[in-house]
Amino acid sequence: MKKYFLEGPEDFKLIPQKRTKVHFFWGEEDHNSIWDTTMGPDGKLYMSMSSELTNGGYARLYEYDYKTDCARKLIDVEKVILPQDRAIRASKFHTSISFMNDHKLAMTTHSTDKAPQHPTWMPFSFFGNMWEGFAGSNIVTYDLETGHAENLGVPAVHESLYGSCYDKKHNAFYSMGFMKGHLYRYDFDTHEAKDMGKVSEMASFRMVPGPDGNLYATSRSGYLFKIDTDKQEVVDMNYRVPFFRYGEQYDFSVSFANISVGRIGPDGRVYLAFMYGPDILALDTATGEVENMGPYLDTLRYAKGENRNGIFGMDFDDKGRLWYIVNPVNNGENPMRPACPAGLFCWDITKKGARPEWKGILGVSTCVSTCPSMMYIHENTLLAVEQFHGKMAPCVYAIDLSQYDEGGDVLVSVDPNMLEDRMFHEGDPEQYGYSLPFDQNDSVCAQNPNTFDAELDSFYRIWRELAPDHIDDSKVKGLAWDGSELWGLCGEKAEYVFCIKNGKTEIVPAEKAAPEKLSWLKAAIENSVTVQAAMPYYPGRQFMAVPVVEVTMASGKKLVGTRDGLLALADGDRVYSLGMCGYNGPIRDMAVTPDGKTVYGVAGDPEDLGMVFRYTDEKGLELLGNIAHPSAKLDGIVASNVLSACCISADGKKLAIGSADRIGTVYIYNI
């Protein structure tokens, strides 16, 4: 098999130009991204002009009519939601714009741009800062007949909603959170918001409506689930996307396996593409069966110079053929690489034995697509949204597909000297387009890490051990080492006992566990507090100065954590305050090393990101960060927020941490 579809500029052939046109949104150059577009029944596009990472901008809502080639701005979001100027910006609507009826739109704001005083976008670093952090996503509606925009409020404080989807049958809006991965439901009739729990580690955005009226999505680690809109329940489908990491062909360091786009095919199945995965899957919502239709490329990789590729825009034409755009990406490289051109493909995917056909590079002679997002087909016209991430204004390509069927499919070579954005000119900073702002952001965040950086030895998805029917019972209550075996107790409606040994997890209902082992485990994880002295407090919250966990140091002093998240060193009646262990919430658990000199602990409110901390007499209290491991070298991404338990092995070499999120997970670190 050939490795690269595009070996170099000699392979760059444009789509047919005879009936291809482009519309630029001049004046919106600072809005360097568009990750939200929907199409109305008349073919008009409604899209979010968005700002990413370093511009400090706010989102815009635009309407574009390809038939008249006219565009108009509908919303300046800051005039609707009244944000604080110091706060991280509501810079986008993201994967959310939905028609509630023929004239009313609903959407949710999202942030990927910085506060004016910050060096770059830092949402995790300022999650608990009420003044400079992101306040939370707003639900916004817009009436196309009256021009009235309405702010319905923030359904999840401080969380940025990464994707939303309208449930027409029940007049409700489902949203998934970027930072914590929870699923939220907002009822437009009762105006009630509901948190349905953590369904993804973080950063899943696409929910795809099925022909059955339900919604379908995946966790970032690639596990497929259904949102039953009648029952308002999350139903695990006990299926994992088979390409949750890039494999030998790719070298990007972060793992993705969430749905990027989905469309209902002519056979009634839902066709799904993934960010970033090489195959297209077809889901039969009636049976729950998933068929892998195969790779969308007939080569291992798309373009020389990429480190991954994916599909964000695809749609079926009136002949049942699937059209899609392959998006090559290469941010995260050192040194930076030139941008790669996006390619248009067509696949008669429901026809047995058919394979994808290349239709050329998306673009015109002066402007080639390098970072496309959404795509729709209306009356045999393909509308592709391009965002560039460079200095060019965003644009929409309108391609009359009939020119392919009429034999006018002659491809024309790209002349790099005619490209206004100079994307393929070696040594020109503009060539880096998508890469430049992301690499700048990575550099700043690398110097200001927010995650716990101890060496991860292994992790265990307790929620998958209880899938598909008892995931809610995976919330970890406590952990204890017994030699080389790690034992734990989890549950919500019912309790389970699990044991991790030799890299595997064994789990049984608590009533079926050996009685003596269950008694030992419950005694080992109990947080008994003996300190009677008055605890430190936050002024005005003295009633929360209640000790909830303690450990004994080698000196005989007690390290004590309170319900309000303060840590103190107690020696008899004398108490020395050490400060807060996080923005909000209780200290949940602590563990001391065998020599009694180092204590690790976990803290945080259920709505927070979670915090790991450490105490030694030499350095005092150190806040170590929240838990998130996005590396593609692992078995997919893992991340947790409600850090509920911790314990240290008898040899002092291993630290185990458990989470009480809906998708309970256990981590073992080398310390």
XYZ file of C-alpha atoms in Angstrom:
671
model
C 0.000 0.000 0.000
C 1.213 3.473 -0.889
C 2.117 5.511 2.201
C 1.118 9.036 1.102
C -1.791 10.049 -1.078
C -0.132 13.416 -1.716
C 3.637 13.116 -1.946
C 4.216 16.827 -2.584
C 3.209 19.934 -4.591
C 3.429 17.973 -7.835
C 0.314 16.073 -6.695
C -1.696 19.187 -5.810
C -4.618 19.202 -8.275
C -7.580 21.545 -7.741
C -11.231 20.534 -7.942
C -12.976 21.594 -11.201
C -13.171 25.389 -11.358
C -15.880 25.964 -13.959
C -18.762 26.143 -11.451
C -16.856 26.614 -8.208
C -16.978 29.912 -6.360
C -15.747 31.257 -3.047
C -17.117 33.868 -0.644
C -14.713 35.580 1.776
C -15.875 37.174 5.002
C -13.633 40.193 4.694
C -13.345 42.204 7.889
C -13.410 39.050 10.003
C -9.736 38.111 9.647
C -9.309 38.130 13.440
C -12.017 35.471 13.685
C -9.674 32.692 12.696
C -11.940 29.675 13.105
C -15.434 28.361 12.364
C -16.403 25.215 14.248
C -20.157 25.630 14.174
C -22.337 25.704 11.061
C -25.805 24.467 10.277
C -27.881 24.642 7.113
C -31.475 25.747 6.846
C -34.034 24.084 4.552
C -33.469 26.830 1.969
C -29.734 26.175 1.839
C -28.688 29.192 3.884
C -25.769 28.587 6.247
C -25.695 29.817 9.842
C -22.170 29.870 11.187
C -20.060 31.101 14.048
C -17.143 33.369 13.265
C -14.871 32.436 16.136
C -11.620 33.446 17.740
C -8.997 31.017 19.014
C -6.149 31.134 21.510
C -4.456 34.524 21.184
C -6.882 37.142 19.827
C -9.111 37.653 22.874
C -12.213 37.941 20.679
C -15.914 37.144 20.968
C -18.106 34.970 18.757
C -20.200 36.254 15.852
C -23.220 34.578 14.269
C -23.502 34.967 10.480
C -25.981 33.991 7.816
C -24.749 33.160 4.312
C -26.915 32.609 1.228
C -24.917 30.935 -1.527
C -27.660 31.553 -4.096
C -27.296 35.328 -3.809
C -23.711 35.230 -2.497
C -24.769 37.524 0.360
C -23.816 37.377 4.031
C -25.068 39.267 7.074
C -24.017 39.387 10.693
C -26.765 38.432 13.151
C -25.150 38.458 16.606
C -22.220 40.033 18.447
C -22.309 37.621 21.368
C -20.846 40.030 23.945
C -23.883 42.289 23.433
C -26.183 39.387 24.313
C -24.510 37.682 27.285
C -22.866 40.725 28.975
C -19.547 39.106 29.963
C -16.956 40.455 32.388
C -14.035 42.007 30.507
C -11.410 40.266 32.682
C -12.843 36.809 32.023
C -11.787 34.186 29.495
C -13.752 34.904 26.347
C -16.923 33.332 24.947
C -15.127 33.178 21.636
C -17.255 30.591 19.827
C -20.461 28.843 19.227
C -19.201 25.281 18.843
C -21.004 22.344 17.198
C -24.318 23.553 18.545
C -26.335 25.747 16.164
C -29.693 23.995 15.808
C -33.053 24.823 14.288
C -35.789 24.684 16.936
C -38.376 25.425 14.235
C -38.324 27.037 10.794
C -37.324 30.457 12.119
C -35.642 30.015 15.516
C -32.085 28.909 16.279
C -30.564 27.662 19.538
C -26.835 27.498 20.250
C -24.289 27.437 23.088
C -21.199 29.575 23.558
C -17.792 27.972 24.026
C -14.355 29.301 24.823
C -11.076 28.833 23.039
C -9.689 32.326 23.481
C -7.890 34.144 26.227
C -8.708 36.809 28.749
C -7.008 40.086 27.715
C -4.466 39.921 30.556
C -3.472 36.266 29.950
C -0.644 35.214 27.606
C -2.857 32.615 25.878
C -6.027 30.587 26.365
C -5.777 28.906 29.819
C -9.231 27.600 30.812
C -8.021 24.784 33.088
C -5.539 27.013 34.905
C -8.270 29.515 35.800
C -11.196 27.117 36.171
C -11.842 28.073 39.804
C -11.073 31.778 39.413
C -14.459 33.494 39.444
C -13.123 36.731 37.977
C -10.646 35.643 35.312
C -11.842 32.135 34.484
C -14.544 31.207 32.003
C -17.917 31.993 33.568
C -19.620 29.108 31.776
C -21.353 28.643 28.449
C -24.578 30.485 27.687
C -27.577 29.091 25.847
C -28.539 31.680 23.228
C -31.563 31.699 20.921
C -32.070 33.810 17.798
C -35.335 34.502 15.978
C -34.744 34.883 12.230
C -38.078 36.664 11.759
C -37.723 39.296 14.470
C -33.925 39.473 14.812
C -34.244 39.032 18.574
C -31.419 37.266 20.421
C -32.013 35.973 23.937
C -29.600 34.767 26.604
C -31.159 31.889 28.572
C -28.328 31.639 31.069
C -25.522 29.268 32.057
C -26.531 25.619 32.600
C -23.094 24.549 33.910
C -21.061 27.128 35.853
C -17.441 27.496 34.653
C -17.814 24.641 32.181
C -17.411 25.317 28.472
C -20.005 23.435 26.435
C -18.180 21.831 23.526
C -21.199 20.600 21.601
C -24.994 20.745 21.798
C -27.866 19.101 19.947
C -31.568 19.946 19.909
C -34.147 17.279 20.789
C -37.163 18.430 18.783
C -39.556 15.837 20.197
C -39.078 17.017 23.780
C -38.041 20.656 23.133
C -34.752 20.123 24.963
C -31.068 20.862 24.401
C -28.336 18.314 25.209
C -24.770 19.551 25.703
C -21.382 17.981 26.477
C -18.734 19.783 28.530
C -15.216 20.423 27.271
C -13.299 20.422 30.552
C -15.167 17.794 32.580
C -16.994 15.719 29.966
C -20.420 15.844 31.606
C -23.708 15.619 29.706
C -26.281 18.330 30.393
C -29.942 18.651 29.443
C -31.849 21.927 29.275
C -35.642 21.893 28.998
C -36.950 24.893 27.049
C -40.464 24.392 28.477
C -39.621 24.158 32.192
C -36.308 26.094 31.992
C -34.662 23.395 34.090
C -31.047 22.280 33.612
C -29.946 18.752 34.540
C -26.436 17.339 34.938
C -26.543 13.720 33.705
C -22.986 12.939 34.832
C -19.626 12.377 33.229
C -19.984 10.588 29.877
C -16.532 11.381 28.486
C -13.089 11.918 29.956
C -13.152 15.412 28.430
C -13.574 17.237 25.121
C -16.173 15.228 23.231
C -18.455 17.456 21.206
C -20.497 15.704 18.521
C -23.920 14.232 19.221
C -25.577 12.793 16.122
C -29.379 12.554 15.826
C -30.532 9.122 14.753
C -33.626 8.204 12.747
C -35.092 6.816 15.993
C -35.154 10.251 17.657
C -32.259 9.440 19.987
C -28.785 10.991 20.003
C -25.493 9.124 19.600
C -22.003 10.060 20.780
C -18.709 8.618 21.974
C -16.428 9.296 24.897
C -13.042 10.757 24.016
C -11.660 7.257 24.567
C -14.010 5.916 21.906
C -16.880 4.207 23.764
C -20.217 4.587 21.982
C -23.354 5.573 23.883
C -26.954 6.493 23.146
C -28.900 9.320 24.744
C -32.410 7.926 25.108
C -34.421 11.120 24.734
C -37.699 9.566 25.937
C -36.228 8.192 29.159
C -33.566 10.927 29.540
C -30.972 8.225 30.128
C -27.461 7.485 28.913
C -27.313 3.976 27.438
C -23.907 2.395 26.944
C -23.758 0.457 23.659
C -20.833 -1.741 24.744
C -18.842 -0.858 21.639
C -15.495 0.839 21.246
C -14.214 2.630 18.181
C -11.403 0.336 16.911
C -8.920 3.091 16.148
C -8.713 5.086 19.351
C -5.066 5.961 18.747
C -3.103 6.676 15.628
C -0.871 3.661 15.411
C 2.477 3.463 13.690
C 1.486 5.759 10.834
C 1.097 8.783 13.129
C 3.254 10.521 15.699
C 0.901 13.054 17.308
C 1.013 12.832 21.099
C -2.669 13.289 22.004
C -5.376 10.649 21.697
C -8.810 11.258 20.140
C -11.649 8.846 19.377
C -14.718 11.036 19.609
C -17.182 11.491 16.751
C -16.326 14.433 14.518
C -19.337 14.272 12.186
C -22.271 11.989 11.423
C -24.965 11.768 8.750
C -27.966 9.494 8.174
C -27.381 7.520 4.969
C -29.841 6.439 2.283
C -30.108 3.030 3.985
C -31.245 4.611 7.266
C -27.996 3.908 9.090
C -25.939 6.613 10.792
C -22.512 7.057 9.190
C -19.830 8.286 11.578
C -16.341 9.763 11.191
C -13.935 10.255 14.077
C -11.357 12.752 15.278
C -8.927 11.399 14.174
C -9.549 7.874 12.915
C -8.966 6.275 9.526
C -12.299 4.448 9.150
C -15.969 5.303 8.675
C -18.500 3.347 10.731
C -22.181 2.684 10.027
C -24.537 2.344 13.000
C -27.900 0.620 12.691
C -29.907 2.300 15.446
C -32.644 -0.349 15.268
C -30.311 -3.233 16.143
C -27.349 -1.412 17.729
C -25.000 -3.133 15.277
C -21.956 -1.263 13.983
C -20.295 -2.044 10.656
C -16.816 -0.802 9.849
C -17.042 0.401 6.241
C -13.257 0.605 5.975
C -10.719 3.408 5.616
C -11.653 6.640 3.863
C -8.219 6.620 2.199
C -6.556 3.931 0.112
C -3.156 4.966 1.478
C -1.716 4.814 4.987
C -1.537 8.588 5.222
C -2.936 11.510 3.300
C -0.200 14.114 2.835
C 3.511 14.223 3.513
C 4.000 16.693 6.358
C 0.864 15.859 8.355
C 0.910 14.132 11.737
C -2.762 13.117 11.554
C -5.843 13.585 9.392
C -9.576 13.432 9.856
C -13.000 14.273 8.511
C -15.047 17.161 9.930
C -17.309 17.752 6.959
C -19.300 15.131 5.066
C -22.773 14.769 3.550
C -24.794 12.561 1.204
C -25.931 13.823 -2.194
C -29.295 13.019 -3.786
C -27.747 9.932 -5.436
C -26.788 8.457 -2.072
C -23.062 9.108 -2.461
C -21.027 10.258 0.527
C -18.889 13.351 -0.085
C -16.257 14.291 2.478
C -13.201 16.463 2.996
C -9.992 15.013 4.418
C -8.417 17.521 6.760
C -4.623 17.119 7.283
C -3.213 18.648 10.475
C 0.350 19.079 11.697
C 0.424 21.303 14.778
C 2.623 20.072 17.607
C 5.709 19.566 15.444
C 9.174 20.950 16.133
C 10.228 22.484 13.855
C 6.871 23.535 12.478
C 5.866 22.100 9.126
C 4.182 23.850 6.184
C 0.418 23.502 5.907
C -1.112 20.702 3.837
C -4.038 21.114 1.399
C -7.398 19.496 2.167
C -8.855 17.009 -0.317
C -12.396 16.340 -1.529
C -13.504 12.699 -1.892
C -16.667 10.890 -2.974
C -17.611 7.358 -1.899
C -20.684 5.449 -3.013
C -20.436 3.841 0.379
C -23.661 1.824 0.376
C -22.689 0.146 -2.906
C -20.892 -3.133 -2.298
C -17.251 -3.074 -3.362
C -17.155 0.669 -4.025
C -14.150 2.629 -2.793
C -13.473 6.356 -2.345
C -12.691 8.525 -5.366
C -10.517 11.617 -5.128
C -12.171 14.721 -6.567
C -9.300 17.157 -6.120
C -7.906 19.644 -3.620
C -10.563 21.902 -2.148
C -10.018 25.482 -3.249
C -9.586 27.946 -6.077
C -6.447 29.139 -7.822
C -5.790 31.919 -5.301
C -6.926 30.169 -2.135
C -6.524 26.495 -1.175
C -8.269 24.953 1.823
C -5.964 23.898 4.657
C -8.356 23.772 7.628
C -11.946 23.013 6.575
C -14.680 22.362 9.105
C -18.340 21.781 8.254
C -19.840 20.730 4.914
C -23.382 20.478 3.562
C -24.996 19.617 0.234
C -28.074 21.524 -0.956
C -29.690 21.013 -4.371
C -26.509 19.373 -5.669
C -24.327 22.254 -4.474
C -21.617 21.360 -1.976
C -20.961 24.080 0.603
C -17.632 23.775 2.427
C -16.592 26.068 5.274
C -12.902 27.057 5.482
C -11.307 28.763 8.480
C -7.558 28.855 7.645
C -6.290 29.835 11.141
C -3.948 32.169 9.278
C -4.269 35.772 8.131
C -6.830 35.086 5.432
C -10.506 35.836 6.077
C -12.675 32.733 6.564
C -14.643 31.660 3.521
C -17.238 29.291 2.042
C -16.629 27.310 -1.145
C -19.729 26.569 -3.244
C -19.206 23.683 -5.681
C -21.778 22.663 -8.267
C -21.478 18.870 -8.196
C -23.159 18.469 -11.575
C -19.882 19.446 -13.241
C -18.463 16.090 -12.134
C -21.340 14.154 -13.679
C -21.155 16.165 -16.899
C -17.561 15.228 -17.525
C -16.197 18.561 -16.412
C -14.010 17.011 -13.758
C -10.642 18.082 -15.164
C -8.277 18.819 -12.286
C -5.900 21.777 -12.507
C -2.461 21.931 -10.888
C -2.033 24.332 -7.996
C 0.381 27.200 -8.681
C 1.851 28.099 -5.246
C 2.811 31.553 -6.552
C -0.868 32.424 -7.043
C -1.906 31.577 -3.489
C -2.563 34.770 -1.569
C -1.944 33.215 1.847
C 1.498 31.866 0.842
C 0.712 28.641 2.692
C 3.253 26.514 0.863
C 6.166 28.944 0.746
C 9.073 27.598 2.754
C 10.291 29.982 5.439
C 7.220 32.224 5.317
C 5.612 32.396 8.800
C 2.148 32.518 7.235
C 2.637 29.030 5.868
C 2.174 27.524 9.302
C -1.459 28.631 9.461
C -3.190 26.243 11.841
C 0.022 25.284 13.631
C 1.311 28.666 14.740
C -1.298 29.707 17.376
C -1.631 26.174 18.728
C 2.106 25.730 19.093
C 2.341 29.096 20.855
C -0.411 27.995 23.225
C 1.348 24.669 23.879
C 4.580 26.491 24.700
C 2.963 28.757 27.311
C 0.967 25.926 28.884
C 4.060 23.698 29.052
C 5.657 26.360 31.248
C 2.484 26.568 33.362
C 1.284 22.941 33.730
C -2.017 22.311 35.514
C -1.969 18.497 35.695
C -0.422 16.018 38.136
C 2.847 15.001 36.490
C 3.960 11.922 38.442
C 4.826 8.946 36.248
C 1.653 7.029 35.427
C 2.326 3.322 35.889
C -1.119 2.073 34.855
C -4.808 2.902 34.968
C -8.020 0.901 35.192
C -11.422 1.893 33.860
C -13.680 0.502 36.570
C -16.659 1.825 34.617
C -15.900 -0.515 31.739
C -15.802 -3.472 34.125
C -19.415 -2.629 35.022
C -20.551 -1.770 31.480
C -22.995 -1.672 29.949
C -25.662 -1.749 32.673
C -24.019 -0.639 35.928
C -21.613 2.152 34.969
C -23.156 4.497 37.558
C -21.913 2.122 40.269
C -18.262 2.582 39.291
C -17.784 5.579 41.594
C -14.791 4.696 43.773
C -15.391 4.993 47.528
C -12.044 3.811 48.827
C -8.766 2.035 48.020
C -6.380 -0.127 50.048
C -3.226 -2.083 49.235
C -2.823 -5.680 50.336
C 0.718 -6.531 49.346
C 0.927 -6.133 45.574
C -2.866 -6.227 45.191
C -4.941 -3.050 45.109
C -8.436 -3.478 46.528
C -11.296 -1.042 46.201
C -14.939 -0.420 46.968
C -17.234 1.358 44.518
C -20.927 1.907 44.018
C -23.925 4.192 44.120
C -27.107 2.129 43.929
C -25.216 -1.088 44.659
C -21.729 -1.724 46.045
C -18.969 -3.689 44.312
C -15.583 -4.928 45.476
C -12.726 -4.946 42.982
C -9.155 -6.182 43.042
C -6.399 -5.060 40.686
C -3.553 -7.527 40.347
C -1.159 -8.493 37.585
C -2.544 -5.707 35.401
C -6.131 -6.972 35.474
C -9.287 -6.073 37.357
C -11.608 -8.543 39.065
C -14.925 -7.178 40.331
C -17.871 -8.745 42.187
C -20.983 -7.438 43.952
C -20.155 -6.680 47.582
C -22.553 -9.364 48.818
C -20.578 -11.970 46.875
C -17.170 -10.899 48.194
C -15.447 -12.920 50.900
C -16.875 -11.550 54.186
C -13.462 -11.264 55.871
C -12.014 -9.399 52.858
C -14.984 -7.034 52.738
C -14.651 -6.298 56.460
C -10.916 -5.698 56.070
C -11.483 -3.385 53.109
C -14.144 -1.276 54.806
C -11.961 -0.895 57.880
C -8.938 0.038 55.766
C -10.715 2.779 53.845
C -12.553 4.331 56.802
C -11.398 7.870 57.557
C -11.525 7.996 61.358
C -10.665 11.365 62.914
C -9.318 11.687 66.474
C -8.173 15.330 66.554
C -10.391 17.446 68.830
C -8.646 20.804 68.452
C -10.289 23.713 66.649
C -9.523 23.706 62.924
C -8.555 26.645 60.707
C -11.358 28.240 58.730
C -12.190 30.605 55.927
C -13.765 33.741 57.440
C -17.539 33.480 57.377
C -17.446 29.702 56.909
C -16.437 28.667 60.395
C -19.199 26.050 60.421
C -17.272 24.144 57.736
C -14.084 23.923 59.815
C -14.800 20.255 60.468
C -11.993 17.661 60.310
C -12.874 14.867 57.872
C -9.587 13.006 57.345
C -6.278 12.673 59.172
C -2.979 10.779 58.940
C -0.120 10.464 61.410
C 3.348 11.724 60.467
C 6.652 10.207 61.656
C 6.903 13.012 64.234
C 3.635 11.869 65.795
C 1.854 15.009 64.602
C -1.446 14.679 62.772
C -2.028 16.104 59.327
C -5.715 17.011 59.194
C -8.012 17.985 56.307
C -11.313 19.814 56.685
C -14.665 19.811 54.917
C -13.828 23.260 53.550
C -10.538 22.123 51.996
C -8.065 23.513 54.551
C -5.048 21.524 55.703
C -3.542 21.770 59.178
C -0.773 20.177 61.261
C -2.024 19.266 64.737
C 0.151 18.536 67.774
C -2.173 17.973 70.696
C -4.152 21.203 71.125
C -1.786 23.192 68.919
C -2.850 23.563 65.279
C -0.743 25.060 62.487
C -2.726 26.067 59.395
C -1.185 25.145 56.034
C -3.751 26.712 53.728
C -6.277 25.673 51.080
C -5.794 22.491 49.060
C -7.769 23.725 46.067
C -10.243 26.341 44.923
C -13.276 24.754 46.557
C -14.563 21.627 48.253
C -13.411 19.177 50.912
C -10.200 17.261 51.378
C -11.449 13.798 50.452
C -8.618 11.456 51.355
C -4.940 11.367 52.356
C -2.220 8.727 52.514
C 1.187 8.783 54.195
C 4.364 7.071 52.993
C 5.736 4.215 55.131
C 8.477 6.460 56.555
C 5.816 8.940 57.705
C 7.501 11.881 55.992
C 5.356 12.502 52.892
C 1.594 12.758 52.569
C -0.381 12.720 49.333
C -4.001 13.782 49.236
C -6.954 14.524 46.982
C -9.425 17.368 47.266
C -12.071 19.316 45.418
C -15.749 20.120 45.054
C -17.800 17.727 42.868
C -18.150 20.566 40.343
C -14.401 21.299 40.299
C -11.580 19.735 38.271
C -10.076 17.982 41.298
C -6.700 18.487 42.940
C -3.812 16.241 43.988
C -1.601 17.707 46.731
C 1.485 16.735 48.717
C 2.855 17.712 52.117
C 6.359 17.375 53.561
C 7.938 19.233 56.458
C 10.689 20.409 54.090
C 8.464 21.967 51.402
C 5.138 22.362 53.161
C 1.936 22.113 51.122
C 2.296 21.662 47.349
C -0.662 21.711 44.957
C 0.147 19.237 42.172
C -2.788 19.622 39.771
C -5.735 17.713 38.383
C -5.660 14.329 36.630
C -5.736 14.155 32.823
C -3.625 11.934 30.573
C -4.279 12.563 26.863
C -1.300 10.636 25.527
C -1.810 8.496 22.429
C 0.785 6.095 23.843
C -1.790 4.947 26.388
C -4.922 2.887 25.867
C -6.783 6.072 24.949
C -7.233 9.193 27.038
C -8.073 9.055 30.758
C -9.157 11.965 32.973
C -11.074 12.318 36.237
C -12.354 15.155 38.410
C -14.020 13.874 41.590
C -10.873 12.430 43.170
C -12.287 10.400 46.023
C -9.601 8.057 47.344
C -5.856 7.534 47.555
C -3.448 5.068 49.159
C 0.275 4.275 49.095
C 1.778 0.807 48.736
C 3.677 -0.767 51.635
C 7.016 -0.239 49.869
C 6.230 3.451 49.337
C 6.721 3.212 45.569
C 3.124 3.308 44.309
C 0.381 5.883 44.779
C -3.145 4.818 43.811
C -5.889 7.372 43.202
C -9.543 6.625 42.532
C -12.359 8.790 41.182
C -16.041 9.017 42.060
C -17.109 10.412 38.709
C -19.859 8.568 36.849
C -17.077 6.853 34.879
C -14.992 5.731 37.842
C -11.299 5.174 37.162
C -8.252 4.088 39.194
C -4.736 5.404 38.536
C -1.453 3.960 39.829
C 1.556 6.291 39.859
C 5.227 5.665 40.519
C 6.373 7.975 43.311
